[in-house]
CSV table of C-alpha atoms in Angstrom, one decimal:
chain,number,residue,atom,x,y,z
V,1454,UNK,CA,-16.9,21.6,62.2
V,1455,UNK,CA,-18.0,18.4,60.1
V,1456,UNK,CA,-16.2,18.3,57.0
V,1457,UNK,CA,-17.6,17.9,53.4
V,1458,UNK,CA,-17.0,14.4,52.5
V,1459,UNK,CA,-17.8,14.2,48.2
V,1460,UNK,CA,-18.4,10.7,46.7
V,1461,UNK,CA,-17.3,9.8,43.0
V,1462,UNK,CA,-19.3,8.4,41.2
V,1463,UNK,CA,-19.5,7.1,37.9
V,1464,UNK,CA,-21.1,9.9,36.4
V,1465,UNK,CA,-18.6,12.7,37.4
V,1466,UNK,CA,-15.9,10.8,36.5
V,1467,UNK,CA,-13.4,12.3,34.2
V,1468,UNK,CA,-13.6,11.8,31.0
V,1469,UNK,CA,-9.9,10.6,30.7
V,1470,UNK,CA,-10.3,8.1,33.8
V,1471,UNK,CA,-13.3,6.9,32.5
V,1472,UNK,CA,-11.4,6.1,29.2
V,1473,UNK,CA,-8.9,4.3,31.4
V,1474,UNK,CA,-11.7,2.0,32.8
V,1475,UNK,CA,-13.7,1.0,29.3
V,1476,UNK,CA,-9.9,0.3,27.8
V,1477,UNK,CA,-10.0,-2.8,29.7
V,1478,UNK,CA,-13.1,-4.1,28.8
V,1479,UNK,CA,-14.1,-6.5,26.6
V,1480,UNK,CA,-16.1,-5.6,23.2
V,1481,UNK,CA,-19.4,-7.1,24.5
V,1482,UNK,CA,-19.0,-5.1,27.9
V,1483,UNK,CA,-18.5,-2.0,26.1
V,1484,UNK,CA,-21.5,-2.6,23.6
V,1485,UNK,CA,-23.7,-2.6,27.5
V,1486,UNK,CA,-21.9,0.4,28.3
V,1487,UNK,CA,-22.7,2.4,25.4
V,1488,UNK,CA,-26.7,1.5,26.1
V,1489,UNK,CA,-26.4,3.5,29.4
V,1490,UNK,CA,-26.0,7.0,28.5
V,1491,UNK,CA,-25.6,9.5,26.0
V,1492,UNK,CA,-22.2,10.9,27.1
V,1493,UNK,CA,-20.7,7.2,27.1
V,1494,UNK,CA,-22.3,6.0,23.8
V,1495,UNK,CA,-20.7,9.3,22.7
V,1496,UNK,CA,-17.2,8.4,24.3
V,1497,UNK,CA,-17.2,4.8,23.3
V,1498,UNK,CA,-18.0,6.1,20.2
V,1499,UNK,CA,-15.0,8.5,19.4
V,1500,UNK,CA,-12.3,7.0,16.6
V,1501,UNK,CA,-9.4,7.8,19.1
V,1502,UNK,CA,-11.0,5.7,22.0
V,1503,UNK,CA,-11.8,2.3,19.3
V,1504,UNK,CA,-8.7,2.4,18.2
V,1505,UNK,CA,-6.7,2.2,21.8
V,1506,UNK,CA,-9.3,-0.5,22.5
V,1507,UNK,CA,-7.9,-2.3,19.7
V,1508,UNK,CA,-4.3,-1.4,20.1
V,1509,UNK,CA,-4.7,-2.8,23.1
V,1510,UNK,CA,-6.4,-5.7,22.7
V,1511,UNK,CA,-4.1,-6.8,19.9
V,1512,UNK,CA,-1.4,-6.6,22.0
V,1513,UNK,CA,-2.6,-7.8,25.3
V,1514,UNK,CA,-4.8,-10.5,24.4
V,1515,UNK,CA,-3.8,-13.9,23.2
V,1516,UNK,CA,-4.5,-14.8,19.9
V,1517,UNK,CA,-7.3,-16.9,18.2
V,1518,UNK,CA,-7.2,-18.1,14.4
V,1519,UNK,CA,-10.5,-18.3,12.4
V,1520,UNK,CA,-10.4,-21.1,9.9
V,1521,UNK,CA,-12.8,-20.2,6.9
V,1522,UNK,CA,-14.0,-22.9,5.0
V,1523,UNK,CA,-14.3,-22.6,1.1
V,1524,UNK,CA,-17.5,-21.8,-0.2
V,1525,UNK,CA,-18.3,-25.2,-2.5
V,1526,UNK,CA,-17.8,-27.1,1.2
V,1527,UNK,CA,-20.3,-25.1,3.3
V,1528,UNK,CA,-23.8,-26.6,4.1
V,1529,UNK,CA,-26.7,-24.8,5.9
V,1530,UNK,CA,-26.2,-26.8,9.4
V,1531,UNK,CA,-22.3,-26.0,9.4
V,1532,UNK,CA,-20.2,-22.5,10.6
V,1533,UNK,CA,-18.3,-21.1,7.9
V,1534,UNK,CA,-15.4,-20.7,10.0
V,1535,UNK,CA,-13.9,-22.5,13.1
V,1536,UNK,CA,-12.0,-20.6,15.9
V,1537,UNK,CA,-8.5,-22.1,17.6
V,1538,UNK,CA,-5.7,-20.7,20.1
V,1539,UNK,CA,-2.7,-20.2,19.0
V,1540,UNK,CA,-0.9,-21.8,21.1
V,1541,UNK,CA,-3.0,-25.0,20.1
V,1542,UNK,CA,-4.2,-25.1,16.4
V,1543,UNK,CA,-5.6,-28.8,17.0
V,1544,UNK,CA,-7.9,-27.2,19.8
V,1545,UNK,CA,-11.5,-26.1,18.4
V,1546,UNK,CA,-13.3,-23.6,20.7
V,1547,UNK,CA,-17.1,-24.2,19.4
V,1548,UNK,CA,-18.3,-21.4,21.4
V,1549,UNK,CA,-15.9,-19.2,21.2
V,1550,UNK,CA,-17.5,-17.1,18.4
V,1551,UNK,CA,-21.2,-17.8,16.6
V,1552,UNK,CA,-22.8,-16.6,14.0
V,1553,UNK,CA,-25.8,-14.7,14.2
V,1554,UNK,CA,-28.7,-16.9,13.9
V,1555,UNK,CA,-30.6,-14.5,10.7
V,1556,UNK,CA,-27.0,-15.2,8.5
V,1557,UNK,CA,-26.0,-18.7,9.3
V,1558,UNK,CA,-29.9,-19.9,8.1
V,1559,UNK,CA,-28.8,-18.1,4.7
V,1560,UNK,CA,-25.6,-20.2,4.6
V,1561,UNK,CA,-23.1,-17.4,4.5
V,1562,UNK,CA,-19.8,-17.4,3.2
V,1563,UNK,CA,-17.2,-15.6,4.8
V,1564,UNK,CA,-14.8,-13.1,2.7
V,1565,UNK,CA,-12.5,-11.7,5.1
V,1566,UNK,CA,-11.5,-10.3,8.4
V,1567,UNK,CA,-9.8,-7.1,9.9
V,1568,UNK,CA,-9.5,-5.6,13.0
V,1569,UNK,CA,-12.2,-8.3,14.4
V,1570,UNK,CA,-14.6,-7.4,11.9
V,1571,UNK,CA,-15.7,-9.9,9.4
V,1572,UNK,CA,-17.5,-9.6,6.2
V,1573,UNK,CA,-19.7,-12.2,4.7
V,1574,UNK,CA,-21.9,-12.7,1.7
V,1575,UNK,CA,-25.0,-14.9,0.9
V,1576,UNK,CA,-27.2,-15.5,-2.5
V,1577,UNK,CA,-27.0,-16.8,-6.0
V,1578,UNK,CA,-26.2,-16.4,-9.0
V,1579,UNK,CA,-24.0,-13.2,-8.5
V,1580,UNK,CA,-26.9,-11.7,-6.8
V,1581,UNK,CA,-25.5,-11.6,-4.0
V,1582,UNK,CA,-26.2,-9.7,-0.3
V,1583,UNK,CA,-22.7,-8.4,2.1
V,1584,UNK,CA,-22.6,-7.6,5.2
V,1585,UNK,CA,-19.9,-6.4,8.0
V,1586,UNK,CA,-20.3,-8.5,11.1
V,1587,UNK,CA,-18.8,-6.9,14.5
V,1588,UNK,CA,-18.9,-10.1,16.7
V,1589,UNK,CA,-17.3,-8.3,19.6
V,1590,UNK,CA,-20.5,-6.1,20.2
V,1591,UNK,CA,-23.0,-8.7,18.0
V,1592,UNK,CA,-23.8,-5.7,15.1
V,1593,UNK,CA,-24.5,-6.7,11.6
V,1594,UNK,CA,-24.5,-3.6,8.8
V,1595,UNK,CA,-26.1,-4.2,5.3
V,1596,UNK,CA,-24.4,-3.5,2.7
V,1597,UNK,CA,-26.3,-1.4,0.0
V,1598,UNK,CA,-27.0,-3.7,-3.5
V,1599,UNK,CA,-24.2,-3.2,-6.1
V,1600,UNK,CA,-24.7,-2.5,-10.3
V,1601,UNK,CA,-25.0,-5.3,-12.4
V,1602,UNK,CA,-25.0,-5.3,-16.5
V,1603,UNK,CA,-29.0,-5.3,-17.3
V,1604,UNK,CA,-28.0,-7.7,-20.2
V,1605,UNK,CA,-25.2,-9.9,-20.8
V,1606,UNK,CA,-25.1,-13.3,-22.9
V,1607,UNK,CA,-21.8,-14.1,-21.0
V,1608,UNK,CA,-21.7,-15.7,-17.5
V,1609,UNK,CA,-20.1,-13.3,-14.9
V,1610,UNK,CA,-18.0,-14.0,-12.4
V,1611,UNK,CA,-18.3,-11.6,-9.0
V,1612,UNK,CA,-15.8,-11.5,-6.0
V,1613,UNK,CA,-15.2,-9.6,-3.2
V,1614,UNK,CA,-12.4,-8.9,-0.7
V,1615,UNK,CA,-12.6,-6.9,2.5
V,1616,UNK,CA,-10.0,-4.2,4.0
V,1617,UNK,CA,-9.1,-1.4,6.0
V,1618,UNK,CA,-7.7,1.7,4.3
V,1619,UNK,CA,-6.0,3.7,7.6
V,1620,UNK,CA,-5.5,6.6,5.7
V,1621,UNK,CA,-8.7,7.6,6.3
V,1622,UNK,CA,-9.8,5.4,8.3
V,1623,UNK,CA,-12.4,3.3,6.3
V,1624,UNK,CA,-12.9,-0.1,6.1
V,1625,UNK,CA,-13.8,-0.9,2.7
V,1626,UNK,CA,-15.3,-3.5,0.1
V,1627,UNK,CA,-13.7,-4.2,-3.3
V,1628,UNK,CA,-15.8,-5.7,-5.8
V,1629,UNK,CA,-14.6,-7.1,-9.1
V,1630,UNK,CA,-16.3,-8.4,-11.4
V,1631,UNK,CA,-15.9,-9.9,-15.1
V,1632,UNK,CA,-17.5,-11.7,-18.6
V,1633,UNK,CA,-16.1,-15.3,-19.0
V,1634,UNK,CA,-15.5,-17.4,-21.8
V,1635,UNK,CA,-13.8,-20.6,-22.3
V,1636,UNK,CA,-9.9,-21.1,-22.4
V,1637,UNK,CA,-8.9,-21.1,-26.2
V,1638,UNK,CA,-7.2,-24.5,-25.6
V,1639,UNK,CA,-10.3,-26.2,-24.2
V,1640,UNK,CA,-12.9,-28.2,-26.7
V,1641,UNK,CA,-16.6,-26.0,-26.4
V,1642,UNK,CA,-18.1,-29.4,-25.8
V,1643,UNK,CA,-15.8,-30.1,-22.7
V,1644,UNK,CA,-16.3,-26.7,-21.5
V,1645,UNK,CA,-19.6,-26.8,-21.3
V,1646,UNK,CA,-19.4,-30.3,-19.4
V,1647,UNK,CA,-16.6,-28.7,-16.7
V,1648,UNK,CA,-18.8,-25.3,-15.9
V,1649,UNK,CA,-17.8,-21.8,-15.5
V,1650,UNK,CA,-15.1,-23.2,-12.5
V,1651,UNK,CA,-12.4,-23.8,-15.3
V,1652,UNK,CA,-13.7,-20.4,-17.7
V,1653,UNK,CA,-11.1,-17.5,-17.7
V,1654,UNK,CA,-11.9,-13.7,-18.1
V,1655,UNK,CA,-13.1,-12.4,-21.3
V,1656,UNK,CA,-13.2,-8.4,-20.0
V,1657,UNK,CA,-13.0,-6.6,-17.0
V,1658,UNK,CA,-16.0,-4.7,-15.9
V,1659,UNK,CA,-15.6,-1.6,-13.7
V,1660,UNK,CA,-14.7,-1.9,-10.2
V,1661,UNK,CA,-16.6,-0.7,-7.4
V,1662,UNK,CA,-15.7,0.1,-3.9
V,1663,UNK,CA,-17.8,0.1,-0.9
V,1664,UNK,CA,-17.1,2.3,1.9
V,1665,UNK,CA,-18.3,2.1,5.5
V,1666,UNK,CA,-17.5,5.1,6.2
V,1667,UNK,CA,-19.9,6.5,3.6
V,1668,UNK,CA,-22.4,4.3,3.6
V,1669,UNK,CA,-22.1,3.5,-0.2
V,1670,UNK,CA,-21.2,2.2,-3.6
V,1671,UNK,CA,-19.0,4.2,-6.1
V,1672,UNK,CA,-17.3,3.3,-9.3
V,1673,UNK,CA,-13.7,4.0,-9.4
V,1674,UNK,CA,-12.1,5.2,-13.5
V,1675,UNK,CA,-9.4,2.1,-13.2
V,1676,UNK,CA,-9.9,-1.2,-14.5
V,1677,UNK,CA,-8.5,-4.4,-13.0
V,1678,UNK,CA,-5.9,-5.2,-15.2
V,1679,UNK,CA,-6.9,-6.1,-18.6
V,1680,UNK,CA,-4.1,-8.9,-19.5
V,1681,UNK,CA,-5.2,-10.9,-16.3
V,1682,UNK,CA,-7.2,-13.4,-17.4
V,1683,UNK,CA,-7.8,-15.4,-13.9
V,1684,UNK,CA,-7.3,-15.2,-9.8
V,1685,UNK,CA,-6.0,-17.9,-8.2
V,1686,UNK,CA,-8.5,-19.5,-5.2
V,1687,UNK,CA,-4.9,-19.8,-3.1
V,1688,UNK,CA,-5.1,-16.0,-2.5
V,1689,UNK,CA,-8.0,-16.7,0.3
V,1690,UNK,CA,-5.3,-17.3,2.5
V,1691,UNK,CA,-3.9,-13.9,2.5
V,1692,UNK,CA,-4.1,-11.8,5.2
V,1693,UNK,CA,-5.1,-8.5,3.5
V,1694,UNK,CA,-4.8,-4.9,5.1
V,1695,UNK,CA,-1.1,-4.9,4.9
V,1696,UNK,CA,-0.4,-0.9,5.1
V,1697,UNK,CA,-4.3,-0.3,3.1
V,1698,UNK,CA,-3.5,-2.3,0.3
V,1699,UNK,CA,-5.7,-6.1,-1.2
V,1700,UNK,CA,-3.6,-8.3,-3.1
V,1701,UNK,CA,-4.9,-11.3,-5.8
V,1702,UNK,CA,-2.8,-14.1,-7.1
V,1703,UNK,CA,-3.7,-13.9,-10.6
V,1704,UNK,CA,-2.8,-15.5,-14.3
V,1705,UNK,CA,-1.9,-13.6,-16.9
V,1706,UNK,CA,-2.8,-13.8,-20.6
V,1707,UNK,CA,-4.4,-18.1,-19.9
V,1708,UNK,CA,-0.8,-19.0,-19.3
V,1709,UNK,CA,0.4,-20.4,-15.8
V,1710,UNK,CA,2.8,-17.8,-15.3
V,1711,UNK,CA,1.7,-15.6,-12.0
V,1712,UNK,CA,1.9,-12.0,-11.0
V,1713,UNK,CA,0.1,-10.0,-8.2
V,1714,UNK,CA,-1.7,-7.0,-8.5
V,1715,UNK,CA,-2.2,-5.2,-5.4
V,1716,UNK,CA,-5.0,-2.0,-4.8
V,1717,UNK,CA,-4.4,0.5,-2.5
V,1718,UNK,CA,-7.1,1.4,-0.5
V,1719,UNK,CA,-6.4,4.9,0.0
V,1720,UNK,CA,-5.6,6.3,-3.6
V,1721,UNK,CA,-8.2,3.5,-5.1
V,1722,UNK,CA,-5.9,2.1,-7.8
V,1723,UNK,CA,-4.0,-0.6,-9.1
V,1724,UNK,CA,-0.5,-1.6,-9.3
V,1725,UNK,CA,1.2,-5.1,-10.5
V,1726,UNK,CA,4.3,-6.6,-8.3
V,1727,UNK,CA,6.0,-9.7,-10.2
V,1728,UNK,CA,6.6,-12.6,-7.8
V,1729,UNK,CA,9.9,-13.9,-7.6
V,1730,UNK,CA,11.2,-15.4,-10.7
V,1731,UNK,CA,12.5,-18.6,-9.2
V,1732,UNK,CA,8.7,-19.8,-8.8
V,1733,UNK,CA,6.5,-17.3,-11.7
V,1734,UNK,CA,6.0,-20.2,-13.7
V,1735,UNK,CA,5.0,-22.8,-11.0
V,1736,UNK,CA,3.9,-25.2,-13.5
V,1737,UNK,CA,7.3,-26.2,-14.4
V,1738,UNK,CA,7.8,-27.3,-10.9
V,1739,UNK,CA,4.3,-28.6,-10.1
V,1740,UNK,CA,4.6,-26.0,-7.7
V,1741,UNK,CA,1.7,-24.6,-5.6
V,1742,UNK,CA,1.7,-21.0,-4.7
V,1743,UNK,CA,-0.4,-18.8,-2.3
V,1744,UNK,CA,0.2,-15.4,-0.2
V,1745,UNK,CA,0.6,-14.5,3.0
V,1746,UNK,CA,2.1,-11.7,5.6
V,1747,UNK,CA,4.8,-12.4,7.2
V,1748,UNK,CA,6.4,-9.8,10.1
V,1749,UNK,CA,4.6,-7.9,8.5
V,1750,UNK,CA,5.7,-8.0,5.2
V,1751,UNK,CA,4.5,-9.8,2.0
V,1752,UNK,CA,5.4,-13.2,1.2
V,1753,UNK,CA,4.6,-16.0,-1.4
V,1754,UNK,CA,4.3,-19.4,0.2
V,1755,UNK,CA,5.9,-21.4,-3.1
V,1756,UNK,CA,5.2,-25.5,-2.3
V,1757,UNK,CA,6.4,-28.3,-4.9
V,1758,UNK,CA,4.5,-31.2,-5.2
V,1759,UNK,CA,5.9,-33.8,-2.5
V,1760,UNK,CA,8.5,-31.7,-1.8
V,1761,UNK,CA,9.6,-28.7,0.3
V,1762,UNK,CA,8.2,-25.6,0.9
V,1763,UNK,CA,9.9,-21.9,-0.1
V,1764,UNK,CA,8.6,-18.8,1.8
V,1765,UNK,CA,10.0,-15.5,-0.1
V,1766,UNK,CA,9.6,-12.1,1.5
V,1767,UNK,CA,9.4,-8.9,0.0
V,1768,UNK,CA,11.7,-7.0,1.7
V,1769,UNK,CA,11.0,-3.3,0.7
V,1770,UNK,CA,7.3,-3.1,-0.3
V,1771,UNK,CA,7.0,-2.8,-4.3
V,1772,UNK,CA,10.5,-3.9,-5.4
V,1773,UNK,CA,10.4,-6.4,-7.4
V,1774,UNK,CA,14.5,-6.4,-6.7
V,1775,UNK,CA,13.6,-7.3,-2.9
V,1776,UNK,CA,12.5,-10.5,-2.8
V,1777,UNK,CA,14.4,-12.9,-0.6
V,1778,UNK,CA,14.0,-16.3,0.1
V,1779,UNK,CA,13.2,-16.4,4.1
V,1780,UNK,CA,12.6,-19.9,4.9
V,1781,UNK,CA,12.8,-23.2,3.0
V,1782,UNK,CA,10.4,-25.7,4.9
V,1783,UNK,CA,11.4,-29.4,4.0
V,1784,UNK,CA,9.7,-31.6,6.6
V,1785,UNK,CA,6.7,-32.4,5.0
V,1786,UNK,CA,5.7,-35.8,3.4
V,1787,UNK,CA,2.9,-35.6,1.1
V,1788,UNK,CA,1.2,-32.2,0.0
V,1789,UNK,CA,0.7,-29.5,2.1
V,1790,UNK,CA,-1.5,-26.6,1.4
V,1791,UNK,CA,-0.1,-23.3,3.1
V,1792,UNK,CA,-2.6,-21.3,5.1
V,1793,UNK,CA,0.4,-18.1,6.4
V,1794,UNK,CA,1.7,-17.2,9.4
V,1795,UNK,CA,0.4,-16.0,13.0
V,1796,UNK,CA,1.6,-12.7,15.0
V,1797,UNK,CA,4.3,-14.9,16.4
V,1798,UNK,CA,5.6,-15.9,12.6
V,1799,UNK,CA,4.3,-19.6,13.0
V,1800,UNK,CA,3.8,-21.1,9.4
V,1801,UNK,CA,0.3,-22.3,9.4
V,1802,UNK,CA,-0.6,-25.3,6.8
V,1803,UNK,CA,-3.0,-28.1,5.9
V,1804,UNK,CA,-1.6,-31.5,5.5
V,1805,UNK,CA,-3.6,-34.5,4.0
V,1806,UNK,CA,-6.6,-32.1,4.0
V,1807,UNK,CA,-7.4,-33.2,7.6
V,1808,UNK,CA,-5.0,-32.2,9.2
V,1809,UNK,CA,-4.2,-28.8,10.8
V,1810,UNK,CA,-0.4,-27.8,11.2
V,1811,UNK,CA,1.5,-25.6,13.0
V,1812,UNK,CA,5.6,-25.3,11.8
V,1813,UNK,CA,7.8,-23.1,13.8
């Protein structure tokens, strides 16, 4: 008697071994897969299978760094960011990640990146347009406009940042905005000479968060911090998501003294963690101070002026009482500006503003 001889095939597969199989795929690959049926879009779709992918890519990939270039430097013929292994920061992969050709005609400016998905903004005037790039699978979402004040005298000031909250598993957009006015210390007629660049905050407006989840705006009861009178531009640097929480290098009160407030992405407030007290005044050093992640934790990047660099971690999330100086970095001639560190802690910085470092 002939026996029954029964072929697999692709569409009987199991749903688990056909998880197995898309795992190791790459984002573009998946983005084909999900075009040829219903029951894989639906698959490729679940939360629980993108986040193995990405587990798993994370850790089984080797790393890239994007360099995003500041906004006042960007011209319509150039990318806003540049892409480089690890292993070789000097090394620019041209190709390894473009644009989409309807945003880099706009001249768009990058504000962050998690979990390989990037945000970006283009426009004028504080009118601006944001959207959430997924390069791995080439999809661009729109981001719904956002309130504005139907009349104000004052110039206003608008910035975003980008981050993932994993308690419920959004990735959200924080938008703060603010009235300016000239420092008290500064002559009207120099002001007006200088521009808005050197104005600090006048009053906070309220804060809105987008989620992606949702699809929308919404206006949250807290204000950013009323005493804070300016951000830092160091604080681009900052690799943001650290356990659902943004964090801005900011002035307080028109002094140079620094604090940082932090929001958490989950419960949609704010909180204030001093920086050490070794480097809160950094004027009286001529120091230079940015933030960063480090192992995972926070840490302030503190560099004086032709000198060394300090890197202080905050050991315990929060505590003020837990910040310990980690590294002291004292081989640099000239100024340095500090860009963080990779997955493998390798201080990143920018020497002579042409040239890309990598300290280990």
């Amino acid at each position: 008697m002939a026996s029954t001889q029964h072929f697999a095939t692709m569409e009987n597969l199991p749903s688990d071994v056909l998880s197995d199989i898309f795992i190791r795929l790459l984002g573009k690959q998946l983005a084909q897969m999900r075009s040829v049926c219903k029951s894989w879009n639906a698959l490729l779709s679940q939360s629980s299978f993108i986040k193995s992918h990405l587990h798993r890519s994370v850790h089984n990939n080797h790393e890239f760094l994007l360099f995003y270039e500041k906004c006042e430097a960007l011209h319509l013929d150039s990318e806003p960011f540049t892409a480089h292994p690890s292993t070789s920061p000097h090394v620019e992969l041209p190709d390894f990640i473009k644009l989409p050709a309807s945003l880099q005609s706009r001249g768009a400016n990058v504000i962050g990146s998690v979990n390989g998905l990037i945000c970006l903004y283009y426009g004028l005037r504080n009118r601006f347009v944001v959207h959430i790039w997924n390069p791995s699978i080439s999809a661009v979402s729109t981001l719904p406009p956002y309130s504005m004040p139907s009349i104000c005298d004052d110039p206003i000031r608008i910035l975003f940042r980008f981050g993932f909250d994993p308690k419920s598993d959004d990735y959200k957009v924080v938008k703060l905005a603010s009235f300016l006015q000239p420092p008290s210390f500064m002559d009207p007629i120099v002001a007006a000479i200088l521009g808005t660049n050197f104005f600090v905050v006048k009053e906070w407006l309220q804060v809105e968060v987008y989620s992606m989840r949702k699809g929308s705006w919404k206006v949250i009861t807290q204000r950013f911090p009323s005493h804070i009178t300016g951000i830092t531009r160091t604080d681009e640097v900052c690799v943001d998501g650290h356990d659902g929480h943004l964090h801005w290098l900011c002035y307080v009160d028109e002094s140079k003294a620094q604090t940082i407030v932090a929001f958490d992405l989950g419960f949609e407030t704010f909180c204030e963690i001093p920086v050490p007290d070794f480097v809160r005044d950094f004027s009286l050093y001529k120091r230079f101070n940015a933030l960063g992640v480090l192992g995972g934790k926070l840490c302030v990047m503190s560099c004086v002026e032709d000198g060394e660099c300090e890197v202080w971690v905050m050991d315990e999330y929060g505590v003020a009482d837990s910040w310990v100086k980690n590294h002291v970095f004292s081989h640099f001639r000239g100024n340095i500006d500090p860009y963080g560190f990779t997955l493998h802690n390798e201080f990143l910085f920018d020497a002579y503003k042409n040239y890309l470092g990598l300290y280990i």
